[in-house]
JSON list of C-alpha atoms in Angstrom, two decimals:
[
{"chain": "J", "resi": 1, "resn": "UNK", "atom": "CA", "xyz": [-3.99, -20.36, 48.70]},
{"chain": "J", "resi": 2, "resn": "UNK", "atom": "CA", "xyz": [-7.23, -18.74, 49.91]},
{"chain": "J", "resi": 3, "resn": "UNK", "atom": "CA", "xyz": [-9.24, -21.97, 49.67]},
{"chain": "J", "resi": 4, "resn": "UNK", "atom": "CA", "xyz": [-11.45, -23.89, 47.27]},
{"chain": "J", "resi": 5, "resn": "UNK", "atom": "CA", "xyz": [-12.02, -22.86, 43.74]},
{"chain": "J", "resi": 6, "resn": "UNK", "atom": "CA", "xyz": [-15.38, -21.33, 44.63]},
{"chain": "J", "resi": 7, "resn": "UNK", "atom": "CA", "xyz": [-13.69, -19.09, 47.19]},
{"chain": "J", "resi": 8, "resn": "UNK", "atom": "CA", "xyz": [-11.20, -17.91, 44.65]},
{"chain": "J", "resi": 9, "resn": "UNK", "atom": "CA", "xyz": [-14.05, -17.41, 42.16]},
{"chain": "J", "resi": 10, "resn": "UNK", "atom": "CA", "xyz": [-15.86, -15.36, 44.66]},
{"chain": "J", "resi": 11, "resn": "UNK", "atom": "CA", "xyz": [-12.81, -13.16, 45.45]},
{"chain": "J", "resi": 12, "resn": "UNK", "atom": "CA", "xyz": [-12.17, -12.58, 41.73]},
{"chain": "J", "resi": 13, "resn": "UNK", "atom": "CA", "xyz": [-15.85, -11.58, 41.19]},
{"chain": "J", "resi": 14, "resn": "UNK", "atom": "CA", "xyz": [-15.61, -9.31, 44.23]},
{"chain": "J", "resi": 15, "resn": "UNK", "atom": "CA", "xyz": [-12.42, -7.80, 42.95]},
{"chain": "J", "resi": 16, "resn": "UNK", "atom": "CA", "xyz": [-13.98, -7.07, 39.58]},
{"chain": "J", "resi": 17, "resn": "UNK", "atom": "CA", "xyz": [-16.95, -5.54, 41.31]},
{"chain": "J", "resi": 18, "resn": "UNK", "atom": "CA", "xyz": [-14.83, -3.33, 43.49]},
{"chain": "J", "resi": 19, "resn": "UNK", "atom": "CA", "xyz": [-12.53, -2.13, 40.57]},
{"chain": "J", "resi": 20, "resn": "UNK", "atom": "CA", "xyz": [-14.65, -2.66, 37.47]},
{"chain": "J", "resi": 21, "resn": "UNK", "atom": "CA", "xyz": [-12.64, -2.48, 34.25]},
{"chain": "J", "resi": 22, "resn": "UNK", "atom": "CA", "xyz": [-14.56, -4.26, 31.48]},
{"chain": "J", "resi": 23, "resn": "UNK", "atom": "CA", "xyz": [-11.54, -4.25, 29.23]},
{"chain": "J", "resi": 24, "resn": "UNK", "atom": "CA", "xyz": [-9.41, -6.23, 31.70]},
{"chain": "J", "resi": 25, "resn": "UNK", "atom": "CA", "xyz": [-9.42, -10.07, 31.48]},
{"chain": "J", "resi": 26, "resn": "UNK", "atom": "CA", "xyz": [-10.26, -12.16, 34.52]},
{"chain": "J", "resi": 27, "resn": "UNK", "atom": "CA", "xyz": [-6.58, -13.18, 34.68]},
{"chain": "J", "resi": 28, "resn": "UNK", "atom": "CA", "xyz": [-5.64, -9.65, 35.79]},
{"chain": "J", "resi": 29, "resn": "UNK", "atom": "CA", "xyz": [-8.06, -9.97, 38.69]},
{"chain": "J", "resi": 30, "resn": "UNK", "atom": "CA", "xyz": [-6.93, -13.51, 39.43]},
{"chain": "J", "resi": 31, "resn": "UNK", "atom": "CA", "xyz": [-3.32, -12.19, 39.60]},
{"chain": "J", "resi": 32, "resn": "UNK", "atom": "CA", "xyz": [-4.35, -9.39, 41.99]},
{"chain": "J", "resi": 33, "resn": "UNK", "atom": "CA", "xyz": [-6.22, -11.82, 44.31]},
{"chain": "J", "resi": 34, "resn": "UNK", "atom": "CA", "xyz": [-3.11, -14.07, 44.20]},
{"chain": "J", "resi": 35, "resn": "UNK", "atom": "CA", "xyz": [-1.03, -11.15, 45.28]},
{"chain": "J", "resi": 36, "resn": "UNK", "atom": "CA", "xyz": [-3.34, -10.43, 48.21]},
{"chain": "J", "resi": 37, "resn": "UNK", "atom": "CA", "xyz": [-3.34, -14.09, 49.15]},
{"chain": "J", "resi": 38, "resn": "UNK", "atom": "CA", "xyz": [0.59, -14.21, 49.07]},
{"chain": "J", "resi": 39, "resn": "UNK", "atom": "CA", "xyz": [0.75, -11.11, 51.22]},
{"chain": "J", "resi": 40, "resn": "UNK", "atom": "CA", "xyz": [-1.47, -12.72, 53.84]},
{"chain": "J", "resi": 41, "resn": "UNK", "atom": "CA", "xyz": [0.18, -16.20, 53.65]},
{"chain": "J", "resi": 42, "resn": "UNK", "atom": "CA", "xyz": [2.36, -15.70, 56.69]},
{"chain": "J", "resi": 43, "resn": "UNK", "atom": "CA", "xyz": [-0.25, -13.75, 58.79]},
{"chain": "J", "resi": 44, "resn": "UNK", "atom": "CA", "xyz": [-2.59, -16.21, 60.37]},
{"chain": "J", "resi": 45, "resn": "UNK", "atom": "CA", "xyz": [-5.02, -13.46, 61.54]},
{"chain": "J", "resi": 46, "resn": "UNK", "atom": "CA", "xyz": [-5.32, -11.84, 58.11]},
{"chain": "J", "resi": 47, "resn": "UNK", "atom": "CA", "xyz": [-5.60, -15.29, 56.44]},
{"chain": "J", "resi": 48, "resn": "UNK", "atom": "CA", "xyz": [-8.45, -16.21, 58.75]},
{"chain": "J", "resi": 49, "resn": "UNK", "atom": "CA", "xyz": [-10.05, -12.83, 58.00]},
{"chain": "J", "resi": 50, "resn": "UNK", "atom": "CA", "xyz": [-10.00, -13.56, 54.34]},
{"chain": "J", "resi": 51, "resn": "UNK", "atom": "CA", "xyz": [-11.36, -17.17, 54.59]},
{"chain": "J", "resi": 52, "resn": "UNK", "atom": "CA", "xyz": [-14.10, -16.06, 57.02]},
{"chain": "J", "resi": 53, "resn": "UNK", "atom": "CA", "xyz": [-14.74, -12.98, 54.85]},
{"chain": "J", "resi": 54, "resn": "UNK", "atom": "CA", "xyz": [-15.73, -15.10, 51.88]},
{"chain": "J", "resi": 55, "resn": "UNK", "atom": "CA", "xyz": [-18.10, -17.07, 54.08]},
{"chain": "J", "resi": 56, "resn": "UNK", "atom": "CA", "xyz": [-19.58, -13.82, 55.45]},
{"chain": "J", "resi": 57, "resn": "UNK", "atom": "CA", "xyz": [-19.89, -12.38, 52.03]},
{"chain": "J", "resi": 58, "resn": "UNK", "atom": "CA", "xyz": [-21.91, -15.43, 50.87]},
{"chain": "J", "resi": 59, "resn": "UNK", "atom": "CA", "xyz": [-24.03, -15.26, 54.00]},
{"chain": "J", "resi": 60, "resn": "UNK", "atom": "CA", "xyz": [-24.75, -11.67, 53.38]},
{"chain": "J", "resi": 61, "resn": "UNK", "atom": "CA", "xyz": [-25.68, -12.36, 49.76]},
{"chain": "J", "resi": 62, "resn": "UNK", "atom": "CA", "xyz": [-27.99, -15.20, 50.80]},
{"chain": "J", "resi": 63, "resn": "UNK", "atom": "CA", "xyz": [-29.64, -12.97, 53.44]},
{"chain": "J", "resi": 64, "resn": "UNK", "atom": "CA", "xyz": [-30.09, -9.99, 51.16]},
{"chain": "J", "resi": 65, "resn": "UNK", "atom": "CA", "xyz": [-30.60, -11.64, 47.75]},
{"chain": "J", "resi": 66, "resn": "UNK", "atom": "CA", "xyz": [-31.30, -15.33, 48.39]},
{"chain": "J", "resi": 67, "resn": "UNK", "atom": "CA", "xyz": [-28.18, -16.68, 46.62]},
{"chain": "J", "resi": 68, "resn": "UNK", "atom": "CA", "xyz": [-24.42, -16.90, 47.30]},
{"chain": "J", "resi": 69, "resn": "UNK", "atom": "CA", "xyz": [-22.46, -13.96, 45.96]},
{"chain": "J", "resi": 70, "resn": "UNK", "atom": "CA", "xyz": [-20.98, -15.71, 42.96]},
{"chain": "J", "resi": 71, "resn": "UNK", "atom": "CA", "xyz": [-24.51, -16.72, 41.88]},
{"chain": "J", "resi": 72, "resn": "UNK", "atom": "CA", "xyz": [-25.80, -13.18, 41.75]},
{"chain": "J", "resi": 73, "resn": "UNK", "atom": "CA", "xyz": [-26.11, -12.31, 38.06]},
{"chain": "J", "resi": 74, "resn": "UNK", "atom": "CA", "xyz": [-26.92, -8.62, 38.46]},
{"chain": "J", "resi": 75, "resn": "UNK", "atom": "CA", "xyz": [-24.13, -6.20, 39.33]},
{"chain": "J", "resi": 76, "resn": "UNK", "atom": "CA", "xyz": [-26.51, -3.99, 41.25]},
{"chain": "J", "resi": 77, "resn": "UNK", "atom": "CA", "xyz": [-27.36, -6.97, 43.54]},
{"chain": "J", "resi": 78, "resn": "UNK", "atom": "CA", "xyz": [-23.67, -7.64, 44.15]},
{"chain": "J", "resi": 79, "resn": "UNK", "atom": "CA", "xyz": [-23.10, -3.95, 44.92]},
{"chain": "J", "resi": 80, "resn": "UNK", "atom": "CA", "xyz": [-25.89, -3.96, 47.43]},
{"chain": "J", "resi": 81, "resn": "UNK", "atom": "CA", "xyz": [-24.22, -6.94, 49.15]},
{"chain": "J", "resi": 82, "resn": "UNK", "atom": "CA", "xyz": [-20.80, -5.25, 49.07]},
{"chain": "J", "resi": 83, "resn": "UNK", "atom": "CA", "xyz": [-22.21, -2.12, 50.66]},
{"chain": "J", "resi": 84, "resn": "UNK", "atom": "CA", "xyz": [-23.64, -4.18, 53.50]},
{"chain": "J", "resi": 85, "resn": "UNK", "atom": "CA", "xyz": [-20.16, -5.38, 54.42]},
{"chain": "J", "resi": 86, "resn": "UNK", "atom": "CA", "xyz": [-18.09, -2.32, 53.58]},
{"chain": "J", "resi": 87, "resn": "UNK", "atom": "CA", "xyz": [-17.06, -1.70, 57.15]},
{"chain": "J", "resi": 88, "resn": "UNK", "atom": "CA", "xyz": [-15.70, -5.16, 57.80]},
{"chain": "J", "resi": 89, "resn": "UNK", "atom": "CA", "xyz": [-11.99, -5.94, 58.00]},
{"chain": "J", "resi": 90, "resn": "UNK", "atom": "CA", "xyz": [-12.40, -8.34, 55.05]},
{"chain": "J", "resi": 91, "resn": "UNK", "atom": "CA", "xyz": [-13.88, -5.70, 52.74]},
{"chain": "J", "resi": 92, "resn": "UNK", "atom": "CA", "xyz": [-11.21, -3.16, 53.80]},
{"chain": "J", "resi": 93, "resn": "UNK", "atom": "CA", "xyz": [-8.44, -5.79, 53.20]},
{"chain": "J", "resi": 94, "resn": "UNK", "atom": "CA", "xyz": [-9.70, -6.59, 49.74]},
{"chain": "J", "resi": 95, "resn": "UNK", "atom": "CA", "xyz": [-10.23, -2.93, 48.78]},
{"chain": "J", "resi": 96, "resn": "UNK", "atom": "CA", "xyz": [-6.75, -1.87, 49.91]},
{"chain": "J", "resi": 97, "resn": "UNK", "atom": "CA", "xyz": [-5.07, -5.01, 48.55]},
{"chain": "J", "resi": 98, "resn": "UNK", "atom": "CA", "xyz": [-6.66, -4.61, 45.13]},
{"chain": "J", "resi": 99, "resn": "UNK", "atom": "CA", "xyz": [-5.24, -1.09, 44.77]},
{"chain": "J", "resi": 100, "resn": "UNK", "atom": "CA", "xyz": [-1.70, -2.41, 44.55]},
{"chain": "J", "resi": 101, "resn": "UNK", "atom": "CA", "xyz": [-2.60, -5.98, 43.41]},
{"chain": "J", "resi": 102, "resn": "UNK", "atom": "CA", "xyz": [-4.32, -4.75, 40.29]},
{"chain": "J", "resi": 103, "resn": "UNK", "atom": "CA", "xyz": [-2.62, -1.42, 39.46]},
{"chain": "J", "resi": 104, "resn": "UNK", "atom": "CA", "xyz": [0.96, -2.64, 40.06]},
{"chain": "J", "resi": 105, "resn": "UNK", "atom": "CA", "xyz": [0.67, -5.13, 37.11]},
{"chain": "J", "resi": 106, "resn": "UNK", "atom": "CA", "xyz": [2.90, -3.27, 34.63]},
{"chain": "J", "resi": 107, "resn": "UNK", "atom": "CA", "xyz": [1.48, -5.19, 31.67]},
{"chain": "J", "resi": 108, "resn": "UNK", "atom": "CA", "xyz": [-1.87, -3.49, 32.39]},
{"chain": "J", "resi": 109, "resn": "UNK", "atom": "CA", "xyz": [-0.60, 0.03, 32.46]},
{"chain": "J", "resi": 110, "resn": "UNK", "atom": "CA", "xyz": [-1.04, 0.60, 28.79]},
{"chain": "J", "resi": 111, "resn": "UNK", "atom": "CA", "xyz": [-4.69, -0.26, 29.19]},
{"chain": "J", "resi": 112, "resn": "UNK", "atom": "CA", "xyz": [-4.99, 2.59, 31.70]},
{"chain": "J", "resi": 113, "resn": "UNK", "atom": "CA", "xyz": [-3.02, 5.08, 29.57]},
{"chain": "J", "resi": 114, "resn": "UNK", "atom": "CA", "xyz": [-0.09, 5.04, 32.03]},
{"chain": "J", "resi": 115, "resn": "UNK", "atom": "CA", "xyz": [3.30, 4.98, 30.27]},
{"chain": "J", "resi": 116, "resn": "UNK", "atom": "CA", "xyz": [5.26, 4.12, 33.43]},
{"chain": "J", "resi": 117, "resn": "UNK", "atom": "CA", "xyz": [7.80, 6.12, 35.31]},
{"chain": "J", "resi": 118, "resn": "UNK", "atom": "CA", "xyz": [9.25, 9.09, 33.45]},
{"chain": "J", "resi": 119, "resn": "UNK", "atom": "CA", "xyz": [11.80, 10.35, 36.08]},
{"chain": "J", "resi": 120, "resn": "UNK", "atom": "CA", "xyz": [14.55, 8.53, 34.12]},
{"chain": "J", "resi": 121, "resn": "UNK", "atom": "CA", "xyz": [13.45, 10.42, 30.97]},
{"chain": "J", "resi": 122, "resn": "UNK", "atom": "CA", "xyz": [13.19, 13.94, 32.29]},
{"chain": "J", "resi": 123, "resn": "UNK", "atom": "CA", "xyz": [9.77, 13.80, 33.88]},
{"chain": "J", "resi": 124, "resn": "UNK", "atom": "CA", "xyz": [6.26, 14.17, 32.53]},
{"chain": "J", "resi": 125, "resn": "UNK", "atom": "CA", "xyz": [6.32, 17.90, 31.88]},
{"chain": "J", "resi": 126, "resn": "UNK", "atom": "CA", "xyz": [8.46, 17.34, 28.71]},
{"chain": "J", "resi": 127, "resn": "UNK", "atom": "CA", "xyz": [7.20, 13.91, 27.89]},
{"chain": "J", "resi": 128, "resn": "UNK", "atom": "CA", "xyz": [3.48, 13.58, 27.20]},
{"chain": "J", "resi": 129, "resn": "UNK", "atom": "CA", "xyz": [2.01, 15.77, 29.96]},
{"chain": "J", "resi": 130, "resn": "UNK", "atom": "CA", "xyz": [-0.64, 17.10, 27.55]},
{"chain": "J", "resi": 131, "resn": "UNK", "atom": "CA", "xyz": [-1.22, 13.92, 25.50]},
{"chain": "J", "resi": 132, "resn": "UNK", "atom": "CA", "xyz": [-3.75, 12.29, 27.83]},
{"chain": "J", "resi": 133, "resn": "UNK", "atom": "CA", "xyz": [-6.90, 12.30, 25.68]},
{"chain": "J", "resi": 134, "resn": "UNK", "atom": "CA", "xyz": [-9.07, 10.73, 28.38]},
{"chain": "J", "resi": 135, "resn": "UNK", "atom": "CA", "xyz": [-8.77, 13.67, 30.76]},
{"chain": "J", "resi": 136, "resn": "UNK", "atom": "CA", "xyz": [-11.32, 16.50, 30.47]},
{"chain": "J", "resi": 137, "resn": "UNK", "atom": "CA", "xyz": [-9.87, 19.76, 29.18]}
]
């Protein structure tokens, strides 16, 4: 695991701030963070990057906003802190890991309007290509 509960809480909050979907439960973000953690489990350098990254994120939050990241109530304050670390290996690892960690959870696909693979059913052109009501015309 990544570390203490506060570190996991910080990563989940960061994950939610990076990929904000209000309709998703925290458990979806916890699962994504767990996926990233599992991917890094056998890589000492990446594991250290993550552990140090949480510490650095909190340090940046304290420096910029006077509180650890998890204690920042306003999203705009957390975004300011995230922007200050966006070039770090930690930020890049979280951002790229979340893409697959969050969006590969098949149980969430329906919440995004994705019906899954259609190749086995003839492709999208004959199966719902025009039924996406959330795309602009």
